[in-house]
Structures are given as C-alpha cells and as structure tokens.
PDB file of C-alpha atoms and ligand atoms in Angstrom:
ATOM      1  CA  MET A   1      15.311 -72.023   7.672  1.00 55.00           C
ATOM      2  CA  ALA A   2      12.393 -72.616  10.028  1.00 65.00           C
ATOM      3  CA  SER A   3      13.802 -75.994  10.980  1.00 66.00           C
ATOM      4  CA  GLU A   4      17.227 -74.385  11.685  1.00 71.00           C
ATOM      5  CA  MET A   5      15.566 -71.888  14.012  1.00 75.00           C
ATOM      6  CA  LEU A   6      13.556 -74.590  15.746  1.00 79.00           C
ATOM      7  CA  GLY A   7      16.812 -76.333  16.608  1.00 76.00           C
ATOM      8  CA  HIS A   8      17.272 -73.624  19.278  1.00 81.00           C
ATOM      9  CA  VAL A   9      13.711 -73.784  20.560  1.00 89.00           C
ATOM     10  CA  MET A  10      12.926 -75.711  23.732  1.00 92.00           C
ATOM     11  CA  VAL A  11       9.546 -77.393  23.971  1.00 96.00           C
ATOM     12  CA  ASN A  12       7.921 -78.843  27.056  1.00 96.00           C
ATOM     13  CA  ALA A  13       5.384 -81.625  26.615  1.00 96.00           C
ATOM     14  CA  VAL A  14       3.298 -82.327  29.711  1.00 97.00           C
ATOM     15  CA  PHE A  15       1.847 -85.815  29.663  1.00 97.00           C
ATOM     16  CA  THR A  16      -1.094 -87.303  31.523  1.00 98.00           C
ATOM     17  CA  PRO A  17      -2.233 -90.907  32.072  1.00 97.00           C
ATOM     18  CA  SER A  18      -4.368 -90.665  28.960  1.00 96.00           C
ATOM     19  CA  THR A  19      -1.728 -89.046  26.709  1.00 97.00           C
ATOM     20  CA  ILE A  20       1.423 -90.862  27.820  1.00 97.00           C
ATOM     21  CA  LYS A  21       0.969 -93.442  25.053  1.00 96.00           C
ATOM     22  CA  ASN A  22       1.499 -90.631  22.527  1.00 96.00           C
ATOM     23  CA  LEU A  23       4.851 -89.506  23.909  1.00 97.00           C
ATOM     24  CA  PRO A  24       7.087 -91.323  21.374  1.00 98.00           C
ATOM     25  CA  ASP A  25       4.972 -89.927  18.515  1.00 98.00           C
ATOM     26  CA  THR A  26       5.133 -86.475  20.110  1.00 98.00           C
ATOM     27  CA  ILE A  27       8.934 -86.661  20.118  1.00 98.00           C
ATOM     28  CA  ARG A  28       8.955 -87.815  16.485  1.00 98.00           C
ATOM     29  CA  TYR A  29       6.658 -84.946  15.566  1.00 97.00           C
ATOM     30  CA  PHE A  30       8.841 -82.294  17.196  1.00 97.00           C
ATOM     31  CA  SER A  31      11.950 -83.905  15.762  1.00 96.00           C
ATOM     32  CA  GLY A  32      10.402 -83.785  12.278  1.00 95.00           C
ATOM     33  CA  LEU A  33       9.876 -80.035  12.727  1.00 95.00           C
ATOM     34  CA  GLY A  34      13.547 -79.582  13.607  1.00 95.00           C
ATOM     35  CA  VAL A  35      13.175 -79.245  17.404  1.00 96.00           C
ATOM     36  CA  ARG A  36      16.172 -80.717  19.223  1.00 94.00           C
ATOM     37  CA  GLN A  37      15.510 -79.831  22.869  1.00 95.00           C
ATOM     38  CA  ILE A  38      12.504 -81.658  24.191  1.00 97.00           C
ATOM     39  CA  TYR A  39      11.413 -81.523  27.812  1.00 97.00           C
ATOM     40  CA  LEU A  40       8.928 -84.106  29.037  1.00 97.00           C
ATOM     41  CA  SER A  41       7.054 -83.597  32.299  1.00 96.00           C
ATOM     42  CA  PRO A  42       4.338 -85.709  33.874  1.00 97.00           C
ATOM     43  CA  ASP A  43       1.176 -84.029  35.085  1.00 96.00           C
ATOM     44  CA  TYR A  44       1.657 -84.628  38.796  1.00 95.00           C
ATOM     45  CA  SER A  45      -1.826 -83.406  39.569  1.00 93.00           C
ATOM     46  CA  ALA A  46      -3.424 -86.180  37.490  1.00 96.00           C
ATOM     47  CA  TYR A  47      -4.629 -89.467  38.937  1.00 96.00           C
ATOM     48  CA  TRP A  48      -2.136 -92.166  37.872  1.00 97.00           C
ATOM     49  CA  ASN A  49      -3.874 -95.523  38.182  1.00 96.00           C
ATOM     50  CA  GLU A  50      -2.082 -98.877  38.145  1.00 96.00           C
ATOM     51  CA  GLU A  51      -2.537 -99.322  34.390  1.00 96.00           C
ATOM     52  CA  ALA A  52      -1.034 -95.905  33.657  1.00 96.00           C
ATOM     53  CA  ILE A  53       1.828 -96.544  36.074  1.00 97.00           C
ATOM     54  CA  SER A  54       2.719 -99.872  34.454  1.00 96.00           C
ATOM     55  CA  SER A  55       2.617 -98.295  30.995  1.00 97.00           C
ATOM     56  CA  LEU A  56       5.559 -96.067  31.995  1.00 97.00           C
ATOM     57  CA  THR A  57       8.019 -98.940  31.558  1.00 97.00           C
ATOM     58  CA  ARG A  58       7.322 -99.544  27.874  1.00 97.00           C
ATOM     59  CA  ILE A  59       6.923 -95.874  26.993  1.00 98.00           C
ATOM     60  CA  TYR A  60      10.194 -94.871  28.667  1.00 98.00           C
ATOM     61  CA  GLU A  61      11.918 -97.762  26.858  1.00 98.00           C
ATOM     62  CA  ASP A  62      10.506 -96.505  23.538  1.00 98.00           C
ATOM     63  CA  ILE A  63      11.799 -93.015  24.338  1.00 98.00           C
ATOM     64  CA  GLY A  64      15.206 -94.507  25.168  1.00 98.00           C
ATOM     65  CA  ASP A  65      15.212 -96.290  21.790  1.00 98.00           C
ATOM     66  CA  LEU A  66      14.390 -93.046  19.999  1.00 98.00           C
ATOM     67  CA  TYR A  67      17.163 -91.244  21.871  1.00 97.00           C
ATOM     68  CA  LYS A  68      19.658 -93.914  20.761  1.00 96.00           C
ATOM     69  CA  SER A  69      18.471 -93.927  17.168  1.00 97.00           C
ATOM     70  CA  TYR A  70      18.873 -90.143  16.846  1.00 95.00           C
ATOM     71  CA  TYR A  71      22.395 -90.510  18.143  1.00 91.00           C
ATOM     72  CA  ARG A  72      23.258 -93.285  15.764  1.00 92.00           C
ATOM     73  CA  GLU A  73      21.990 -91.164  12.881  1.00 93.00           C
ATOM     74  CA  GLY A  74      24.384 -88.389  13.972  1.00 89.00           C
ATOM     75  CA  ASN A  75      21.422 -86.230  14.941  1.00 91.00           C
ATOM     76  CA  PRO A  76      21.394 -86.127  18.764  1.00 91.00           C
ATOM     77  CA  HIS A  77      18.436 -84.690  20.629  1.00 93.00           C
ATOM     78  CA  TYR A  78      18.247 -83.423  24.169  1.00 94.00           C
ATOM     79  CA  ILE A  79      15.403 -85.358  25.790  1.00 96.00           C
ATOM     80  CA  SER A  80      15.086 -84.218  29.382  1.00 96.00           C
ATOM     81  CA  LEU A  81      13.911 -87.482  30.931  1.00 96.00           C
ATOM     82  CA  ILE A  82      16.962 -89.330  29.631  1.00 96.00           C
ATOM     83  CA  ASP A  83      19.600 -86.574  29.680  1.00 95.00           C
ATOM     84  CA  ASN A  84      18.812 -85.499  33.244  1.00 95.00           C
ATOM     85  CA  LYS A  85      19.233 -88.987  34.606  1.00 96.00           C
ATOM     86  CA  ILE A  86      22.410 -89.662  32.593  1.00 94.00           C
ATOM     87  CA  SER A  87      23.836 -86.502  34.111  1.00 92.00           C
ATOM     88  CA  VAL A  88      22.915 -87.767  37.589  1.00 94.00           C
ATOM     89  CA  ILE A  89      24.501 -91.161  36.814  1.00 93.00           C
ATOM     90  CA  LEU A  90      27.732 -89.453  35.736  1.00 90.00           C
ATOM     91  CA  ARG A  91      27.739 -87.450  38.961  1.00 90.00           C
ATOM     92  CA  ASN A  92      27.160 -90.643  40.939  1.00 94.00           C
ATOM     93  CA  GLY A  93      23.858 -89.375  42.308  1.00 96.00           C
ATOM     94  CA  TYR A  94      22.281 -86.074  43.266  1.00 96.00           C
ATOM     95  CA  ASP A  95      24.614 -83.854  45.213  1.00 93.00           C
ATOM     96  CA  GLN A  96      23.392 -82.344  48.469  1.00 91.00           C
ATOM     97  CA  LYS A  97      23.119 -78.962  46.770  1.00 89.00           C
ATOM     98  CA  ASP A  98      20.951 -80.452  43.986  1.00 90.00           C
ATOM     99  CA  ARG A  99      18.334 -81.575  46.463  1.00 94.00           C
ATOM    100  CA  CYS A 100      15.578 -79.114  47.117  1.00 93.00           C
ATOM    101  CA  ARG A 101      15.103 -78.178  50.763  1.00 92.00           C
ATOM    102  CA  MET A 102      11.703 -76.636  50.405  1.00 93.00           C
ATOM    103  CA  GLY A 103      10.754 -74.212  53.172  1.00 92.00           C
ATOM    104  CA  ILE A 104      14.319 -74.287  54.525  1.00 90.00           C
ATOM    105  CA  ALA A 105      16.547 -73.227  51.644  1.00 91.00           C
ATOM    106  CA  GLU A 106      13.940 -72.835  48.893  1.00 93.00           C
ATOM    107  CA  PHE A 107      11.171 -70.243  49.007  1.00 95.00           C
ATOM    108  CA  ALA A 108       8.700 -68.613  46.667  1.00 95.00           C
ATOM    109  CA  ILE A 109       7.485 -65.111  47.463  1.00 95.00           C
ATOM    110  CA  THR A 110       4.365 -63.617  45.926  1.00 93.00           C
ATOM    111  CA  PRO A 111       4.040 -59.910  45.022  1.00 92.00           C
ATOM    112  CA  GLU A 112       2.045 -59.488  48.284  1.00 90.00           C
ATOM    113  CA  GLY A 113       4.998 -60.840  50.285  1.00 93.00           C
ATOM    114  CA  ASN A 114       3.435 -64.217  51.083  1.00 92.00           C
ATOM    115  CA  VAL A 115       6.033 -66.945  51.414  1.00 94.00           C
ATOM    116  CA  PHE A 116       5.599 -70.499  50.144  1.00 95.00           C
ATOM    117  CA  PRO A 117       8.022 -73.415  50.358  1.00 95.00           C
ATOM    118  CA  CYS A 118       7.982 -73.954  46.571  1.00 94.00           C
ATOM    119  CA  GLU A 119       6.931 -71.904  43.560  1.00 93.00           C
ATOM    120  CA  ARG A 120       4.709 -74.680  42.253  1.00 92.00           C
ATOM    121  CA  LEU A 121       2.653 -74.528  45.445  1.00 93.00           C
ATOM    122  CA  VAL A 122       1.804 -70.857  45.112  1.00 92.00           C
ATOM    123  CA  GLY A 123      -1.927 -70.544  44.653  1.00 75.00           C
ATOM    124  CA  SER A 124      -4.054 -67.487  44.177  1.00 58.00           C
ATOM    125  CA  GLY A 125      -3.962 -65.404  47.362  1.00 59.00           C
ATOM    126  CA  ASN A 126      -3.473 -67.240  50.646  1.00 57.00           C
ATOM    127  CA  ASN A 127      -3.591 -70.967  50.682  1.00 82.00           C
ATOM    128  CA  ASP A 128      -2.635 -73.572  53.210  1.00 90.00           C
ATOM    129  CA  HIS A 129       0.856 -74.097  51.765  1.00 94.00           C
ATOM    130  CA  GLN A 130       1.809 -70.598  52.877  1.00 94.00           C
ATOM    131  CA  ILE A 131       4.470 -70.573  55.586  1.00 94.00           C
ATOM    132  CA  GLY A 132       4.472 -66.871  56.344  1.00 93.00           C
ATOM    133  CA  ASN A 133       4.860 -63.388  55.042  1.00 93.00           C
ATOM    134  CA  ILE A 134       7.965 -61.260  54.621  1.00 94.00           C
ATOM    135  CA  PHE A 135       6.478 -58.617  56.943  1.00 93.00           C
ATOM    136  CA  GLN A 136       5.326 -60.940  59.739  1.00 92.00           C
ATOM    137  CA  GLY A 137       8.031 -63.592  59.400  1.00 93.00           C
ATOM    138  CA  ILE A 138       8.004 -67.214  58.357  1.00 92.00           C
ATOM    139  CA  ASP A 139       7.592 -70.426  60.275  1.00 90.00           C
ATOM    140  CA  PRO A 140       8.427 -73.688  58.433  1.00 85.00           C
ATOM    141  CA  LYS A 141       6.436 -75.525  61.131  1.00 88.00           C
ATOM    142  CA  PHE A 142       3.345 -74.668  59.061  1.00 87.00           C
ATOM    143  CA  MET A 143       4.637 -77.268  56.610  1.00 88.00           C
ATOM    144  CA  LEU A 144       3.955 -79.987  59.161  1.00 88.00           C
ATOM    145  CA  CYS A 145       0.265 -79.986  58.276  1.00 88.00           C
ATOM    146  CA  HIS A 146       1.251 -81.471  54.884  1.00 93.00           C
ATOM    147  CA  CYS A 147       3.836 -83.893  56.273  1.00 93.00           C
ATOM    148  CA  ALA A 148       2.972 -87.441  57.225  1.00 94.00           C
ATOM    149  CA  LYS A 149       4.049 -88.329  60.742  1.00 92.00           C
ATOM    150  CA  GLY A 150       7.062 -90.552  61.302  1.00 88.00           C
ATOM    151  CA  GLN A 151      10.215 -90.798  59.260  1.00 84.00           C
ATOM    152  CA  GLN A 152      11.279 -88.085  56.825  1.00 90.00           C
ATOM    153  CA  ILE A 153      10.544 -90.176  53.737  1.00 94.00           C
ATOM    154  CA  ASN A 154       9.034 -93.575  52.814  1.00 95.00           C
ATOM    155  CA  GLU A 155      10.526 -96.425  54.774  1.00 95.00           C
ATOM    156  CA  ALA A 156      11.340 -98.265  51.525  1.00 96.00           C
ATOM    157  CA  CYS A 157      13.506 -95.349  50.380  1.00 97.00           C
ATOM    158  CA  LEU A 158      15.813 -95.691  53.361  1.00 95.00           C
ATOM    159  CA  GLU A 159      17.028 -99.083  52.113  1.00 96.00           C
ATOM    160  CA  CYS A 160      16.613 -98.481  48.376  1.00 97.00           C
ATOM    161  CA  ALA A 161      19.753 -99.119  46.304  1.00 97.00           C
ATOM    162  CA  ILE A 162      19.045 -96.195  43.973  1.00 97.00           C
ATOM    163  CA  ARG A 163      18.009 -93.629  46.567  1.00 97.00           C
ATOM    164  CA  ASP A 164      20.917 -91.313  45.689  1.00 97.00           C
ATOM    165  CA  PHE A 165      19.682 -91.159  42.076  1.00 98.00           C
ATOM    166  CA  CYS A 166      16.006 -90.629  42.892  1.00 98.00           C
ATOM    167  CA  MET A 167      14.061 -87.366  43.123  1.00 97.00           C
ATOM    168  CA  ASN A 168      12.084 -88.527  46.133  1.00 97.00           C
ATOM    169  CA  TRP A 169      13.052 -85.231  47.793  1.00 96.00           C
ATOM    170  CA  CYS A 170      10.751 -83.074  45.638  1.00 96.00           C
ATOM    171  CA  GLY A 171       8.092 -82.269  48.233  1.00 96.00           C
ATOM    172  CA  CYS A 172       5.821 -80.647  45.699  1.00 95.00           C
ATOM    173  CA  SER A 173       5.684 -83.674  43.376  1.00 96.00           C
ATOM    174  CA  ASN A 174       5.207 -85.838  46.438  1.00 97.00           C
ATOM    175  CA  TYR A 175       2.353 -83.683  47.665  1.00 95.00           C
ATOM    176  CA  MET A 176       0.591 -83.699  44.309  1.00 94.00           C
ATOM    177  CA  THR A 177       0.792 -87.455  43.938  1.00 96.00           C
ATOM    178  CA  SER A 178       0.551 -88.709  47.537  1.00 96.00           C
ATOM    179  CA  GLY A 179      -0.958 -85.857  49.540  1.00 95.00           C
ATOM    180  CA  TYR A 180       2.168 -85.396  51.672  1.00 96.00           C
ATOM    181  CA  TYR A 181       5.449 -83.541  51.143  1.00 96.00           C
ATOM    182  CA  ASN A 182       7.366 -86.463  52.633  1.00 96.00           C
ATOM    183  CA  ARG A 183       5.650 -89.466  51.059  1.00 97.00           C
ATOM    184  CA  VAL A 184       6.566 -90.747  47.607  1.00 98.00           C
ATOM    185  CA  SER A 185       3.674 -92.134  45.556  1.00 98.00           C
ATOM    186  CA  SER A 186       3.799 -95.436  43.673  1.00 97.00           C
ATOM    187  CA  PHE A 187       3.692 -93.393  40.446  1.00 98.00           C
ATOM    188  CA  LEU A 188       6.772 -91.325  41.299  1.00 98.00           C
ATOM    189  CA  CYS A 189       8.667 -94.324  42.652  1.00 98.00           C
ATOM    190  CA  HIS A 190       7.994 -96.414  39.535  1.00 98.00           C
ATOM    191  CA  SER A 191       8.735 -93.481  37.235  1.00 98.00           C
ATOM    192  CA  GLU A 192      12.079 -92.791  38.927  1.00 98.00           C
ATOM    193  CA  LYS A 193      13.120 -96.458  38.911  1.00 98.00           C
ATOM    194  CA  THR A 194      12.138 -96.959  35.291  1.00 98.00           C
ATOM    195  CA  ILE A 195      13.715 -93.833  33.883  1.00 98.00           C
ATOM    196  CA  LEU A 196      16.918 -94.516  35.785  1.00 98.00           C
ATOM    197  CA  GLN A 197      17.128 -98.072  34.410  1.00 98.00           C
ATOM    198  CA  THR A 198      16.359 -96.881  30.874  1.00 98.00           C
ATOM    199  CA  SER A 199      18.863 -94.027  31.048  1.00 97.00           C
ATOM    200  CA  PHE A 200      21.559 -96.306  32.400  1.00 96.00           C
ATOM    201  CA  ARG A 201      21.068 -98.744  29.510  1.00 97.00           C
ATOM    202  CA  VAL A 202      21.077 -95.899  26.976  1.00 96.00           C
ATOM    203  CA  PHE A 203      24.255 -94.486  28.494  1.00 93.00           C
ATOM    204  CA  ARG A 204      26.094 -97.820  28.525  1.00 93.00           C
ATOM    205  CA  GLU A 205      25.188 -98.607  24.915  1.00 95.00           C
ATOM    206  CA  LEU A 206      25.998 -95.187  23.499  1.00 93.00           C
ATOM    207  CA  GLU A 207      29.158 -94.809  25.506  1.00 89.00           C
ATOM    208  CA  SER A 208      30.509 -98.106  24.203  1.00 91.00           C
ATOM    209  CA  GLU A 209      29.487 -97.312  20.601  1.00 89.00           C
ATOM    210  CA  LEU A 210      30.378 -93.616  20.384  1.00 81.00           C
ATOM    211  CA  GLY A 211      32.905 -92.959  23.132  1.00 79.00           C
ATOM    212  CA  PRO A 212      34.046 -89.299  23.262  1.00 72.00           C
ATOM    213  CA  LEU A 213      31.322 -88.112  20.863  1.00 66.00           C
ATOM    214  CA  PHE A 214      28.741 -88.978  23.454  1.00 70.00           C
ATOM    215  CA  TYR A 215      30.505 -86.978  26.159  1.00 72.00           C
ATOM    216  CA  GLN A 216      30.728 -83.964  23.843  1.00 66.00           C
ATOM    217  CA  HIS A 217      26.964 -83.930  23.622  1.00 63.00           C
ATOM    218  CA  LEU A 218      26.591 -84.268  27.348  1.00 64.00           C
ATOM    219  CA  VAL A 219      28.731 -81.192  28.006  1.00 61.00           C
ATOM    220  CA  GLY A 220      26.709 -79.205  25.469  1.00 53.00           C
ATOM    221  CA  LYS A 221      29.173 -79.204  22.568  1.00 49.00           C
ATOM    222  CA  GLN A 222      26.725 -81.000  20.309  1.00 47.00           C
ATOM    223  CA  CYS A 223      23.002 -80.826  20.128  1.00 44.00           C
TER     224      CYS A 223
HETATM  225  S1  LIG B 301      13.056 -95.544  43.680  1.00 60.22           S
HETATM  226 FE1  LIG B 301      11.255 -95.608  45.035  1.00 60.22          FE
HETATM  227  S2  LIG B 301      11.959 -96.668  46.889  1.00 60.22           S
HETATM  228 FE2  LIG B 301      13.790 -96.060  45.732  1.00 60.22          FE
HETATM  229  S3  LIG B 301      14.379 -94.102  46.636  1.00 60.22           S
HETATM  230 FE3  LIG B 301      13.068 -93.664  44.870  1.00 60.22          FE
HETATM  231  S4  LIG B 301      11.003 -93.490  45.689  1.00 60.22           S
HETATM  232 FE4  LIG B 301      12.238 -94.479  47.233  1.00 60.22          FE
HETATM  233  S1  LIG B 302       9.050 -78.420  42.529  1.00 60.22           S
HETATM  234 FE1  LIG B 302      10.112 -79.790  43.967  1.00 60.22          FE
HETATM  235  S2  LIG B 302      12.279 -79.373  43.602  1.00 60.22           S
HETATM  236 FE2  LIG B 302      11.120 -77.635  42.753  1.00 60.22          FE
HETATM  237  S3  LIG B 302      11.010 -76.093  44.378  1.00 60.22           S
HETATM  238 FE3  LIG B 302       9.171 -77.381  44.505  1.00 60.22          FE
HETATM  239  S4  LIG B 302       9.677 -78.960  46.000  1.00 60.22           S
HETATM  240 FE4  LIG B 302      11.577 -78.056  45.316  1.00 60.22          FE
END
C-alpha cells in the first residue's frame, strides 16, 4: 500500500560534488521504496572542481542505464535529467517561450514589493540582485552589475552545434557557477553536453526497442 502511494510522490535529490557518486544508488533506493518520479538537481552553489566535472559523464551514463533497465522491465520511472532532455530533443530544441528572460519577462516579487529577476536570487531583505520595487519602479539595468561585458553569452556557445538544446540561458545557474548571469561555467557546459548525449542514446535505443510504448510514457500515459 505504501509503495502504491509512493508511486505518486515526487522526490527531489540535490547532489553536490561529494555526493554525485551516490546518485545511481539514490535512484535505486527510491525505486525500491516505490517512488517513480525522481527529480535530480545539482547544487549550483557548490564548487565543482575538474574531478567532479569529469565524473558527470560516467554517473549520467549509469543513470541512463538505470532508466533503460526500468523500461525494459516494464516499470518506467520519470527521471528528470533524462526525461527533460528527451522532451527537448523531441521538440527539436528549446522554444523561445521555454527560455527564461530573467528581469525582462520573468520576475520574483517579495512580500515587501522588492523585485528580483529570478525567484532563486531572492535573498533575505535587499540584496544586490534586486532590480527595483513595485512602488518605485524597476530598472533591468541594475542587472548589468552581474553581467560580464561583451557578447550576451559565451563565445563558444554562438557556434555550438547543440546550443538550441542547452540551458545556457538560465542566468541564475550561470551566476551561481560562474559569477555572471551571461557566462556559462565549465560545469554547466559539460553537464548539458553530457546529459544531452546520454538522453539521446537512451531515446534512440528505447524508441527502436519499444516504439509506441515509449511515446505513451512521454505523454504521461504511463509512469
Ligand atoms: S553545450 Fe556548452 S558551448 Fe554548447 S551551448 Fe551549451 S554551454 Fe554553450
Ligand atoms: S532559475 Fe534560471 S530559468 Fe529559473 S527563473 Fe531563474 S534564471 Fe530563469
């Protein structure tokens, strides 16, 4: 009974450079309890050194293998890292409306009326991410103090073959990992590349093995 109820529960596991190695076991643990909707989120505020960044490749591959094995057993799981990117692949990239335009079309407003460009950047009281107040008005130019000068995003992104599938537009994640809203860190870049490659392989394999069954899961008819 408990495991039936847990099938409707969503869990979010936040991983850090020191806990990422446990992610596959974490998924197995939740799966063993009956949980079928597992969200995985990196701790963007952590320091991701080169060793931790390179470990992403193997760990994401292991998660992809788990995702496939659950499918093959007729017991599909929603695993956010993989499912989100498969959805983006099927849509042929992020649509314009998917992309956050922080401080322009995305705002967070505190109970005091202070306006921030993103809810994750709201601190306690005033902080230097604030771009105004609903009573005095807002000025997105305040965001410039957290933007690196020059082009809108990393130069490498402009020529990158997978730029339409990459979340390099999340200014908050960029800020937490690079110090600038408009600069993608090596951690985020490697994470996006790796999870996209893994998800693409998972999609191709499962699509060829399962055909329509796989699409039913993707549109929420199975989980
Ligand atoms: S994968 Fe890296 S280089 Fe390519 S668009 Fe994303 S952040 Fe930029
Ligand atoms: S977390 Fe990223 S995508 Fe979400 S509101 Fe903030 S900047 Fe936008």
